[in-house]
JSON list of C-alpha atoms in Angstrom, two decimals:
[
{"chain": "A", "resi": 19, "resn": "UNK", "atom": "CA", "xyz": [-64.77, 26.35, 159.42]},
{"chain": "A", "resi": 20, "resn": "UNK", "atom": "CA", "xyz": [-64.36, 23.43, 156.58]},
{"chain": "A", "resi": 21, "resn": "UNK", "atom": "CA", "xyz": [-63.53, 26.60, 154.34]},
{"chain": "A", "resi": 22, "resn": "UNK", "atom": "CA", "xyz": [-61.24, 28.22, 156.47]},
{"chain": "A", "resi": 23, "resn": "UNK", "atom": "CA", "xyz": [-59.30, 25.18, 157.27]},
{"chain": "A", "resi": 24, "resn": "UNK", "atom": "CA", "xyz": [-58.64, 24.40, 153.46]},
{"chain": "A", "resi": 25, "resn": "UNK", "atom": "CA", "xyz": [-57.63, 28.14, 153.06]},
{"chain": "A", "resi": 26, "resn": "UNK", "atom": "CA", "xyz": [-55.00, 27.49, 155.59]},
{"chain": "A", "resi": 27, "resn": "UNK", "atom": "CA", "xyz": [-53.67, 24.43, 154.15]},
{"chain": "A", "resi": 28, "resn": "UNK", "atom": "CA", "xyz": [-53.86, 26.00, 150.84]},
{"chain": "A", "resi": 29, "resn": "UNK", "atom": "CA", "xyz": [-51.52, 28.66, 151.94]},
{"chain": "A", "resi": 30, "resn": "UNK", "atom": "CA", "xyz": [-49.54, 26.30, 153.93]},
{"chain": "A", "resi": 31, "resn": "UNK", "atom": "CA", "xyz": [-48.97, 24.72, 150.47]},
{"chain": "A", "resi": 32, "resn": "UNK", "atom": "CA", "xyz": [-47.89, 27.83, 148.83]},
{"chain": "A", "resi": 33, "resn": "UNK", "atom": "CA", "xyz": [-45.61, 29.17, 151.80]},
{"chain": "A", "resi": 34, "resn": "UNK", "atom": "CA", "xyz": [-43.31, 25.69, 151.43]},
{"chain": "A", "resi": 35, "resn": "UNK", "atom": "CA", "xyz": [-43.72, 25.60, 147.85]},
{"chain": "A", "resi": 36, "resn": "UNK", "atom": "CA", "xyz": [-42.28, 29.41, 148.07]},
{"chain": "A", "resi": 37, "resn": "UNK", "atom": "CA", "xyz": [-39.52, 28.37, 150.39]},
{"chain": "A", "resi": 38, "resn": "UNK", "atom": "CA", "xyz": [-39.00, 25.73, 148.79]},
{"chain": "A", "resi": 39, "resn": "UNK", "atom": "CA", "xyz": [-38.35, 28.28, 145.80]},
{"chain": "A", "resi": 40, "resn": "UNK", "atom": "CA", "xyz": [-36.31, 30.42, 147.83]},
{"chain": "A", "resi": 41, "resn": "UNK", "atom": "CA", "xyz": [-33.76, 27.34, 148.93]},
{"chain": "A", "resi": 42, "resn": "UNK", "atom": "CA", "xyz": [-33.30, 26.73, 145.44]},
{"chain": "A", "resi": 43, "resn": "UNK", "atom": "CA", "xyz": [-32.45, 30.07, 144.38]},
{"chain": "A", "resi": 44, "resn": "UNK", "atom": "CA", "xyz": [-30.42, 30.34, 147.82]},
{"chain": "A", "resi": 45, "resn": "UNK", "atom": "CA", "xyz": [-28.27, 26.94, 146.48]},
{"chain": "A", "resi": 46, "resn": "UNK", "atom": "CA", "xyz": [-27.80, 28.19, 142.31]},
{"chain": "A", "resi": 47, "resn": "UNK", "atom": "CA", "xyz": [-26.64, 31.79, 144.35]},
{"chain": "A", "resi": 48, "resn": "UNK", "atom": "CA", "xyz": [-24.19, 29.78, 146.07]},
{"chain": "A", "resi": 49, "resn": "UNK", "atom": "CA", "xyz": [-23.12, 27.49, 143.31]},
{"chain": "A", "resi": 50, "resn": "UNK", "atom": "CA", "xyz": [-23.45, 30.67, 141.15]},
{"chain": "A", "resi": 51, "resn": "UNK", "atom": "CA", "xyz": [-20.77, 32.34, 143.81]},
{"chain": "A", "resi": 52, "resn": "UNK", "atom": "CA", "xyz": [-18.46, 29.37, 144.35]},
{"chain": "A", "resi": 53, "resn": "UNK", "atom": "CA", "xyz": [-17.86, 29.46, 140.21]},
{"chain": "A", "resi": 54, "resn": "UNK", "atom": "CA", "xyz": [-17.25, 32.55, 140.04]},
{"chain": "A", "resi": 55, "resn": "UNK", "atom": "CA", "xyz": [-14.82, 32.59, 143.03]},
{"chain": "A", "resi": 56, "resn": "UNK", "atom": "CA", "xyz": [-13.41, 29.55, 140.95]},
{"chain": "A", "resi": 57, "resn": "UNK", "atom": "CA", "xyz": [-12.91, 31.74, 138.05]},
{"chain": "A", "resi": 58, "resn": "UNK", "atom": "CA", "xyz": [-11.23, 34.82, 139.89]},
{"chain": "A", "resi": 59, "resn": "UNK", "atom": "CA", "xyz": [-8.58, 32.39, 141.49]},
{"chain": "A", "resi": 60, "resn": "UNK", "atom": "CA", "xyz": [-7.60, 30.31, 138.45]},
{"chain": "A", "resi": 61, "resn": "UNK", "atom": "CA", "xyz": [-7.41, 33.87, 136.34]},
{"chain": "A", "resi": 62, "resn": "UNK", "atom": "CA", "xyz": [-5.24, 34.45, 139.04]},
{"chain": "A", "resi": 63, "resn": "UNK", "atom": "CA", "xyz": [-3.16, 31.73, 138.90]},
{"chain": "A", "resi": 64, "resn": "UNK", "atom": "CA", "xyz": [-3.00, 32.01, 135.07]},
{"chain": "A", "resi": 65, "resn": "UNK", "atom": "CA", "xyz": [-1.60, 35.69, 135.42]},
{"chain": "A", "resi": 66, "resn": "UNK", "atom": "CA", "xyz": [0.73, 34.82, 137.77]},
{"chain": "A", "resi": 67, "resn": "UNK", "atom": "CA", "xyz": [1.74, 32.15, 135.26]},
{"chain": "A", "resi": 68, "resn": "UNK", "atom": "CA", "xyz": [2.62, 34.50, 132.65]},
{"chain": "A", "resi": 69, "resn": "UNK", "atom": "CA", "xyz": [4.19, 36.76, 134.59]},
{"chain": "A", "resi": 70, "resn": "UNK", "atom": "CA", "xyz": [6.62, 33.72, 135.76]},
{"chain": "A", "resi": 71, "resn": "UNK", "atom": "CA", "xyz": [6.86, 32.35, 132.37]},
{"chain": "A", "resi": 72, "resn": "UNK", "atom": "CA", "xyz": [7.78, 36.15, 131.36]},
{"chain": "A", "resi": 73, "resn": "UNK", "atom": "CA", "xyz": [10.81, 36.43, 133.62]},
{"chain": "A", "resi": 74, "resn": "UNK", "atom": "CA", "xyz": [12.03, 33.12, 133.01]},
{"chain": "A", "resi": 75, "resn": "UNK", "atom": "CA", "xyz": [12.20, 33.69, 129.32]},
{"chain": "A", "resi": 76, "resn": "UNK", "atom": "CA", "xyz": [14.72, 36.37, 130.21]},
{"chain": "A", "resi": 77, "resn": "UNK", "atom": "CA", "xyz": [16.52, 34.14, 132.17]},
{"chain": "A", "resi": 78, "resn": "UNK", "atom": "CA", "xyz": [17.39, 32.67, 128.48]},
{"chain": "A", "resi": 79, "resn": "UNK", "atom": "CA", "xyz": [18.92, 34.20, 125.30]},
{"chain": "A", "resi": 80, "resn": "UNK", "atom": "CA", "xyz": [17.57, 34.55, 121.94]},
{"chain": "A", "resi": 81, "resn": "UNK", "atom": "CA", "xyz": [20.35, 31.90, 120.61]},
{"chain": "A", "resi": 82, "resn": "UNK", "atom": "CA", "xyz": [20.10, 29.54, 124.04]},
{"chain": "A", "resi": 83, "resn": "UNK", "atom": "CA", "xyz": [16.66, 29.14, 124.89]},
{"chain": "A", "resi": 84, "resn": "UNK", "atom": "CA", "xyz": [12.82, 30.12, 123.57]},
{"chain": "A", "resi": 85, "resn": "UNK", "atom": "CA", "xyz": [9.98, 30.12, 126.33]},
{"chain": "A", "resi": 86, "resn": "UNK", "atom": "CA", "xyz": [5.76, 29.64, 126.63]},
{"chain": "A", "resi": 87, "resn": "UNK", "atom": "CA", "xyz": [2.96, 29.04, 128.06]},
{"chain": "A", "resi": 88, "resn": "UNK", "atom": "CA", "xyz": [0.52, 26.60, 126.32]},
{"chain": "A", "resi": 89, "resn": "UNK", "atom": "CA", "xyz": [-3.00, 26.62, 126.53]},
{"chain": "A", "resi": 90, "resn": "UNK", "atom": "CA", "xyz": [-3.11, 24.07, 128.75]},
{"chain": "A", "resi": 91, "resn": "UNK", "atom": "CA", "xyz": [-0.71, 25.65, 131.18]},
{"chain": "A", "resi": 92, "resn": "UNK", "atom": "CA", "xyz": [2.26, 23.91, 130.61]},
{"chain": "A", "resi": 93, "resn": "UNK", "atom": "CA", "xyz": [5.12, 25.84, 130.85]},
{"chain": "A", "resi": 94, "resn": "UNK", "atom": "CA", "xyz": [7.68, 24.51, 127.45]},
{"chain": "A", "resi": 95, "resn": "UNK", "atom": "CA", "xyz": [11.53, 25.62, 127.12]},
{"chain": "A", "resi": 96, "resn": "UNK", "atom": "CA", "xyz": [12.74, 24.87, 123.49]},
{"chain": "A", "resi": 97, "resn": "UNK", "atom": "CA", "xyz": [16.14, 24.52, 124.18]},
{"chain": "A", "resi": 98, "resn": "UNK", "atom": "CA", "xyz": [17.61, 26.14, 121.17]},
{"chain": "A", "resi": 99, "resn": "UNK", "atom": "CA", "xyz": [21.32, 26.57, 121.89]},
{"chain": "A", "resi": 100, "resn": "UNK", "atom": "CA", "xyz": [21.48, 22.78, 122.89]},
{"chain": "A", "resi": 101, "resn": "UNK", "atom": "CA", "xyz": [22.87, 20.69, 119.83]},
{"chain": "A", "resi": 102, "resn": "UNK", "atom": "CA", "xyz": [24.23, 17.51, 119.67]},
{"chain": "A", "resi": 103, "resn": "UNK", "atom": "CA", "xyz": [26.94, 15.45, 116.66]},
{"chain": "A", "resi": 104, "resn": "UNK", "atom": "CA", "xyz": [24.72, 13.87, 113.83]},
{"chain": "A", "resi": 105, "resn": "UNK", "atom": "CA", "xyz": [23.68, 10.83, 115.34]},
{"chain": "A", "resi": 106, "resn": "UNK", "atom": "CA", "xyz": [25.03, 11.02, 118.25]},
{"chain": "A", "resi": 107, "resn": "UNK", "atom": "CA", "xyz": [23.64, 11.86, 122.24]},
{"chain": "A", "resi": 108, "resn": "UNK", "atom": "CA", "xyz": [26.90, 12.50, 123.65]},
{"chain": "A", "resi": 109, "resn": "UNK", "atom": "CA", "xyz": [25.92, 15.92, 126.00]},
{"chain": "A", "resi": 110, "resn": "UNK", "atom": "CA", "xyz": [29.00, 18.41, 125.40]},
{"chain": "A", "resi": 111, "resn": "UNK", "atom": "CA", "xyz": [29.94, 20.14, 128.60]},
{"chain": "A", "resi": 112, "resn": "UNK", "atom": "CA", "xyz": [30.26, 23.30, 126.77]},
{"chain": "A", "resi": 113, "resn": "UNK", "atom": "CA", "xyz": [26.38, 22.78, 127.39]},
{"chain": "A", "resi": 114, "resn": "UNK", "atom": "CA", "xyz": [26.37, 23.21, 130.90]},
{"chain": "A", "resi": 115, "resn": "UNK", "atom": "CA", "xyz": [25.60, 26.66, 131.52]},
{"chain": "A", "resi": 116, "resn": "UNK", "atom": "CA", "xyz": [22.28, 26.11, 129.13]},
{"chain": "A", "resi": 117, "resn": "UNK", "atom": "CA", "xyz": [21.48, 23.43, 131.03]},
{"chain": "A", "resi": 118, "resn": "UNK", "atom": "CA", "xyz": [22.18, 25.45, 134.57]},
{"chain": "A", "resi": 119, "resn": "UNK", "atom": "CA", "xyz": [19.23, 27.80, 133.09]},
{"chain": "A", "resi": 120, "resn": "UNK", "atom": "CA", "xyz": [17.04, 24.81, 132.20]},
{"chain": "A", "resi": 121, "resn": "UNK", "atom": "CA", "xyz": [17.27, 23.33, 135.59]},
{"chain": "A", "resi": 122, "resn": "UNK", "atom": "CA", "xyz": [16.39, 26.98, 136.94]},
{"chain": "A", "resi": 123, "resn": "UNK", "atom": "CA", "xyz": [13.67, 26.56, 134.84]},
{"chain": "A", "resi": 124, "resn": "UNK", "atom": "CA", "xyz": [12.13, 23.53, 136.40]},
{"chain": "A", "resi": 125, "resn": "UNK", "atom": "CA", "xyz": [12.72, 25.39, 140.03]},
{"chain": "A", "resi": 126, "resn": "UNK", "atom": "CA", "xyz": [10.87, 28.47, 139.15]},
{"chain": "A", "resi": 127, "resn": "UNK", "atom": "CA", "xyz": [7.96, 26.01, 138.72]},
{"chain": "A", "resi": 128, "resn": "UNK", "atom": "CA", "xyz": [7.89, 22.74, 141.56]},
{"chain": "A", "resi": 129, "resn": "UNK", "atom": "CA", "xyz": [4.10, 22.60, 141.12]},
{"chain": "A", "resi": 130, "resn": "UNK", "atom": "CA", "xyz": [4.85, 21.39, 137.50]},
{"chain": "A", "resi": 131, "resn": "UNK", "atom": "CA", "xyz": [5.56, 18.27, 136.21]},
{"chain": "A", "resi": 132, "resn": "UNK", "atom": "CA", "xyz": [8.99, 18.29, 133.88]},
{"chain": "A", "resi": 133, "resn": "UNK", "atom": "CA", "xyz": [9.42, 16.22, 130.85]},
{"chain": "A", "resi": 134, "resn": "UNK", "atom": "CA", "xyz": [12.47, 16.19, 128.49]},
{"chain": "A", "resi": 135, "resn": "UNK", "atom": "CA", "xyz": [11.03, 15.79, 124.94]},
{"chain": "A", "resi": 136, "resn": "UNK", "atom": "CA", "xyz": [14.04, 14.93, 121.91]},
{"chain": "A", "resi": 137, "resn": "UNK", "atom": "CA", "xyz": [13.25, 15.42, 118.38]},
{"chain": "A", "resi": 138, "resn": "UNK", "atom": "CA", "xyz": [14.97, 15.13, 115.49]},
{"chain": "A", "resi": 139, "resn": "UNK", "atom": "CA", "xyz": [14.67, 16.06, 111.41]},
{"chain": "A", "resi": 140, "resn": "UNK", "atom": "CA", "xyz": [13.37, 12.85, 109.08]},
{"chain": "A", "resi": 141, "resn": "UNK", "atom": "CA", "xyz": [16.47, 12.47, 107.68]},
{"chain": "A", "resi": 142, "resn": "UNK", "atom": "CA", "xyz": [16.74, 8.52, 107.68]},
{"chain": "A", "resi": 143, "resn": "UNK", "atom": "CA", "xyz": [14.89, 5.65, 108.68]},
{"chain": "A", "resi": 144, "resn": "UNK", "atom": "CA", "xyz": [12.11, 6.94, 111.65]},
{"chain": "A", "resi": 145, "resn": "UNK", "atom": "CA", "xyz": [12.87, 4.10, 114.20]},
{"chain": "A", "resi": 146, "resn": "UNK", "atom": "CA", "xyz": [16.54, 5.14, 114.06]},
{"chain": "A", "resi": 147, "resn": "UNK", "atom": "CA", "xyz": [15.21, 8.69, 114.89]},
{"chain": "A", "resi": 148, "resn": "UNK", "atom": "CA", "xyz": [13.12, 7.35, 117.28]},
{"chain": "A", "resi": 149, "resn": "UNK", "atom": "CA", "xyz": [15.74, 5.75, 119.69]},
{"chain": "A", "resi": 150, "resn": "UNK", "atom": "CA", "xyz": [18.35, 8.68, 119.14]},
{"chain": "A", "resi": 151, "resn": "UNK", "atom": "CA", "xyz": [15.53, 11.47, 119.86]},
{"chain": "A", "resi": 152, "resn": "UNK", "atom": "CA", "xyz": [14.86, 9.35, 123.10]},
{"chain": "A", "resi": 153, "resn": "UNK", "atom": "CA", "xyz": [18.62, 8.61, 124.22]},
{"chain": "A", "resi": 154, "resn": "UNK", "atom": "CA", "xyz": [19.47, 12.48, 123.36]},
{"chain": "A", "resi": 155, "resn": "UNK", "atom": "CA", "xyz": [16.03, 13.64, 125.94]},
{"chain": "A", "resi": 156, "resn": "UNK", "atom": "CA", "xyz": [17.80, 11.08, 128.11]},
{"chain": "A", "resi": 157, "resn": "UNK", "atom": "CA", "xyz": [20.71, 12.30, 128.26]},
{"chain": "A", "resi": 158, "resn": "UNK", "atom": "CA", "xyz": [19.43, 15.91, 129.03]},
{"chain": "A", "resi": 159, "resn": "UNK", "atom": "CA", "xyz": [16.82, 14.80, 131.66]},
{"chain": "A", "resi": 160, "resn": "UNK", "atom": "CA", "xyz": [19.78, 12.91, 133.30]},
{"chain": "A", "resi": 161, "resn": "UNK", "atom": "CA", "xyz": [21.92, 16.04, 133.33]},
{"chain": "A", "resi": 162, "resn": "UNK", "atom": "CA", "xyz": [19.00, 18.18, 134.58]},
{"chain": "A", "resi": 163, "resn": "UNK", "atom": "CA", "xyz": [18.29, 15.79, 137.29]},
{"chain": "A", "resi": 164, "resn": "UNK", "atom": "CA", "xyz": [21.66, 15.90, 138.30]},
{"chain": "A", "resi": 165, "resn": "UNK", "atom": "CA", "xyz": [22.08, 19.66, 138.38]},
{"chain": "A", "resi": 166, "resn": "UNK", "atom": "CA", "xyz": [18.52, 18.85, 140.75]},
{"chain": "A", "resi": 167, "resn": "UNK", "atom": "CA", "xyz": [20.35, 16.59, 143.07]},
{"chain": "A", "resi": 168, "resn": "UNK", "atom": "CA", "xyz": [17.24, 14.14, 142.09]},
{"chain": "A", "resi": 169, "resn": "UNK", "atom": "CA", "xyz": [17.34, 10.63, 140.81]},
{"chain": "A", "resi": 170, "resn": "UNK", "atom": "CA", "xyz": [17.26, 10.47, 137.07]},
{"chain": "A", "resi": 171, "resn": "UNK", "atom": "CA", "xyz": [14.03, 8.66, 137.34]},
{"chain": "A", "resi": 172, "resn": "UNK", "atom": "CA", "xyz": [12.62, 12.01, 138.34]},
{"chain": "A", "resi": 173, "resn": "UNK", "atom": "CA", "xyz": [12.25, 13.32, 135.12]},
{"chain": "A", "resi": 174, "resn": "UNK", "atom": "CA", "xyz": [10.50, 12.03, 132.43]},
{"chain": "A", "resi": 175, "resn": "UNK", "atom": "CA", "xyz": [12.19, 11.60, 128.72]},
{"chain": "A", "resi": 176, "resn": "UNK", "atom": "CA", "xyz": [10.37, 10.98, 125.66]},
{"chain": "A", "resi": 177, "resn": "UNK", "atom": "CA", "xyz": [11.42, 10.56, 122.03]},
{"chain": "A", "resi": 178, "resn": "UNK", "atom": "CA", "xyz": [9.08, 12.22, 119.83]},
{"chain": "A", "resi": 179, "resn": "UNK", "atom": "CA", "xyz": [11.72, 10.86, 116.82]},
{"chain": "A", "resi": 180, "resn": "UNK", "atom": "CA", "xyz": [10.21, 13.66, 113.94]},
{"chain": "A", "resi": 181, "resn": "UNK", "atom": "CA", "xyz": [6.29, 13.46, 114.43]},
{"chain": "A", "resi": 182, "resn": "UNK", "atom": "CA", "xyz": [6.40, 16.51, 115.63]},
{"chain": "A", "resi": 183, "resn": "UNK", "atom": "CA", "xyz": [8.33, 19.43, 113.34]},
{"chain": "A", "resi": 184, "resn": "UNK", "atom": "CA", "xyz": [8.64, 23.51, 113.88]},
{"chain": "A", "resi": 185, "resn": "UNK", "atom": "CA", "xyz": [9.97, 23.82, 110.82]},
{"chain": "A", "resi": 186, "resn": "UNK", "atom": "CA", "xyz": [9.80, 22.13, 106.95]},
{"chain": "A", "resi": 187, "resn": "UNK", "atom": "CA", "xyz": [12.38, 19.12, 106.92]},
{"chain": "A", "resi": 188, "resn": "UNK", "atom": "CA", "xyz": [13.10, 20.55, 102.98]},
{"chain": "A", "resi": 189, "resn": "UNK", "atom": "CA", "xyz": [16.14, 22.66, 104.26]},
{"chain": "A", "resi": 190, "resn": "UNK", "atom": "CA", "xyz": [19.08, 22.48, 106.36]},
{"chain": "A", "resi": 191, "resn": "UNK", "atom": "CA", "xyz": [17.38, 25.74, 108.31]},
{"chain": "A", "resi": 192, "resn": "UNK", "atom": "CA", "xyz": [14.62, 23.66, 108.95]},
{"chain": "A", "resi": 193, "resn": "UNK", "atom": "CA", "xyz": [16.08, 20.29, 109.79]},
{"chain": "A", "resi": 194, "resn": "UNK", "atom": "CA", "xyz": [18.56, 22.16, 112.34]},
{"chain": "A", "resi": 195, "resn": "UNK", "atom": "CA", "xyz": [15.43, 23.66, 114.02]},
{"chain": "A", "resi": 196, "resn": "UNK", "atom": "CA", "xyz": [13.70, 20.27, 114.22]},
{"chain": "A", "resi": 197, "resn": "UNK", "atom": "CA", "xyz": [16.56, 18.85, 115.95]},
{"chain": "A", "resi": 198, "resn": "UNK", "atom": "CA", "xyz": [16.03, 19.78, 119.21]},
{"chain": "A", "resi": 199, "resn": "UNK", "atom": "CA", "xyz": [15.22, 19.18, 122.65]},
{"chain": "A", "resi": 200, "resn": "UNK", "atom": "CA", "xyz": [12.22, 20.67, 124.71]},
{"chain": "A", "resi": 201, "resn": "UNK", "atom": "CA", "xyz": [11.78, 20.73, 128.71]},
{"chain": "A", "resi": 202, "resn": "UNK", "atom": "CA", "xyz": [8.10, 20.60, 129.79]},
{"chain": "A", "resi": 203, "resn": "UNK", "atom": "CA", "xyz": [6.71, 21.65, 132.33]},
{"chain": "A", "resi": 204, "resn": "UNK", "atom": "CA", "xyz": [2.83, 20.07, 133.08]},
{"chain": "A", "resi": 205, "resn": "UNK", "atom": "CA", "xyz": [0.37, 20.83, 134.48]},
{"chain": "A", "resi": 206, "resn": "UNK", "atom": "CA", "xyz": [-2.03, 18.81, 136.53]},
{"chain": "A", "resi": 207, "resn": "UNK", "atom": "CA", "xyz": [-4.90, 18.09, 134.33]},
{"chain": "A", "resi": 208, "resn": "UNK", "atom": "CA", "xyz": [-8.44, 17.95, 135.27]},
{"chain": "A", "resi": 209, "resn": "UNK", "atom": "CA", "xyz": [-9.48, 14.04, 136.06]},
{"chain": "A", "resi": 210, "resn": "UNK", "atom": "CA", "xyz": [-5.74, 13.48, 136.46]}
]
């Protein structure tokens, strides 16, 4: 009987170890699952992204207006056509129209978070470029927010001066390209 009794509780042992086992492998399943639905949606989401991003980049001319999606998934409009006077952030109304499409822009996408970024070429002394690559994004985001019927305070400006070229500042090609202003469109980072 002594025998028998340890057999059982011997086995007892080994059926909760085993379902024990089995709960675990039940869980990493699930967790396993829950990933991969994870996956399938944000692929999703990602697709539909470039198929938005897509369209809207039809919505602008070669000349006006190039358009992207970033790794990250923000959603950037490099506002080409848009020029302003040397030195100056006075926003010509022959500009309007442009900036019609840019406000578009930031409607096609109200889950992201717009930004005006102003650059300019390093022609001069960097804090001057600094303050006129911030009033010029101002002016812009204050135009865009109008077009919005939102306070100005709505969108974001930054002045990114000339830290951050597309093209070499060694021509006047390339410093007209570095002048320029840039709409961004963020997305909600992870920890954010």
């Amino acid at each position: 009987r002594a025998a028998q009794d340890s057999t059982i509780a011997g086995l007892r042992r080994e059926l909760t170890a085993a379902r024990h086992a089995l709960w675990e492998s039940q869980l990493r399943a699930g967790v396993a699952e829950a990933d991969l639905s994870a996956a399938a949606s944000r692929e999703t989401q990602t697709q539909d992204r470039e198929a938005a991003v897509r369209s809207l980049g039809q919505l602008f001319a070669p000349q006006e207006g190039q358009v992207w999606l970033t790794p990250e998934g923000d959603v950037r409009v490099r506002l080409t056509g848009l020029k302003f006077a040397s030195g100056n952030a006075w926003l010509n109304p022959k500009y309007d129209p442009l900036l019609d499409k840019a406000a578009e822009a930031i409607r096609r996408f109200p889950d992201l978070v717009p930004e005006v970024e102003g650059h300019t070429d390093d022609s001069g002394p960097r804090a001057a470029n600094q303050k006129l690559s911030l009033a010029r994004a101002r002016a812009v985001a204050a135009a865009l927010a109008k077009r919005l019927d939102a306070p100005a305070s709505s969108l974001a400006a930054t002045g990114m001066g000339p830290d951050s070229p597309v093209a070499p500042n060694t021509t006047e090609d390339g410093k007209a390209r570095n002048r320029r202003i840039e709409l961004v469109l963020k997305a909600a980072r992870g920890g954010n």
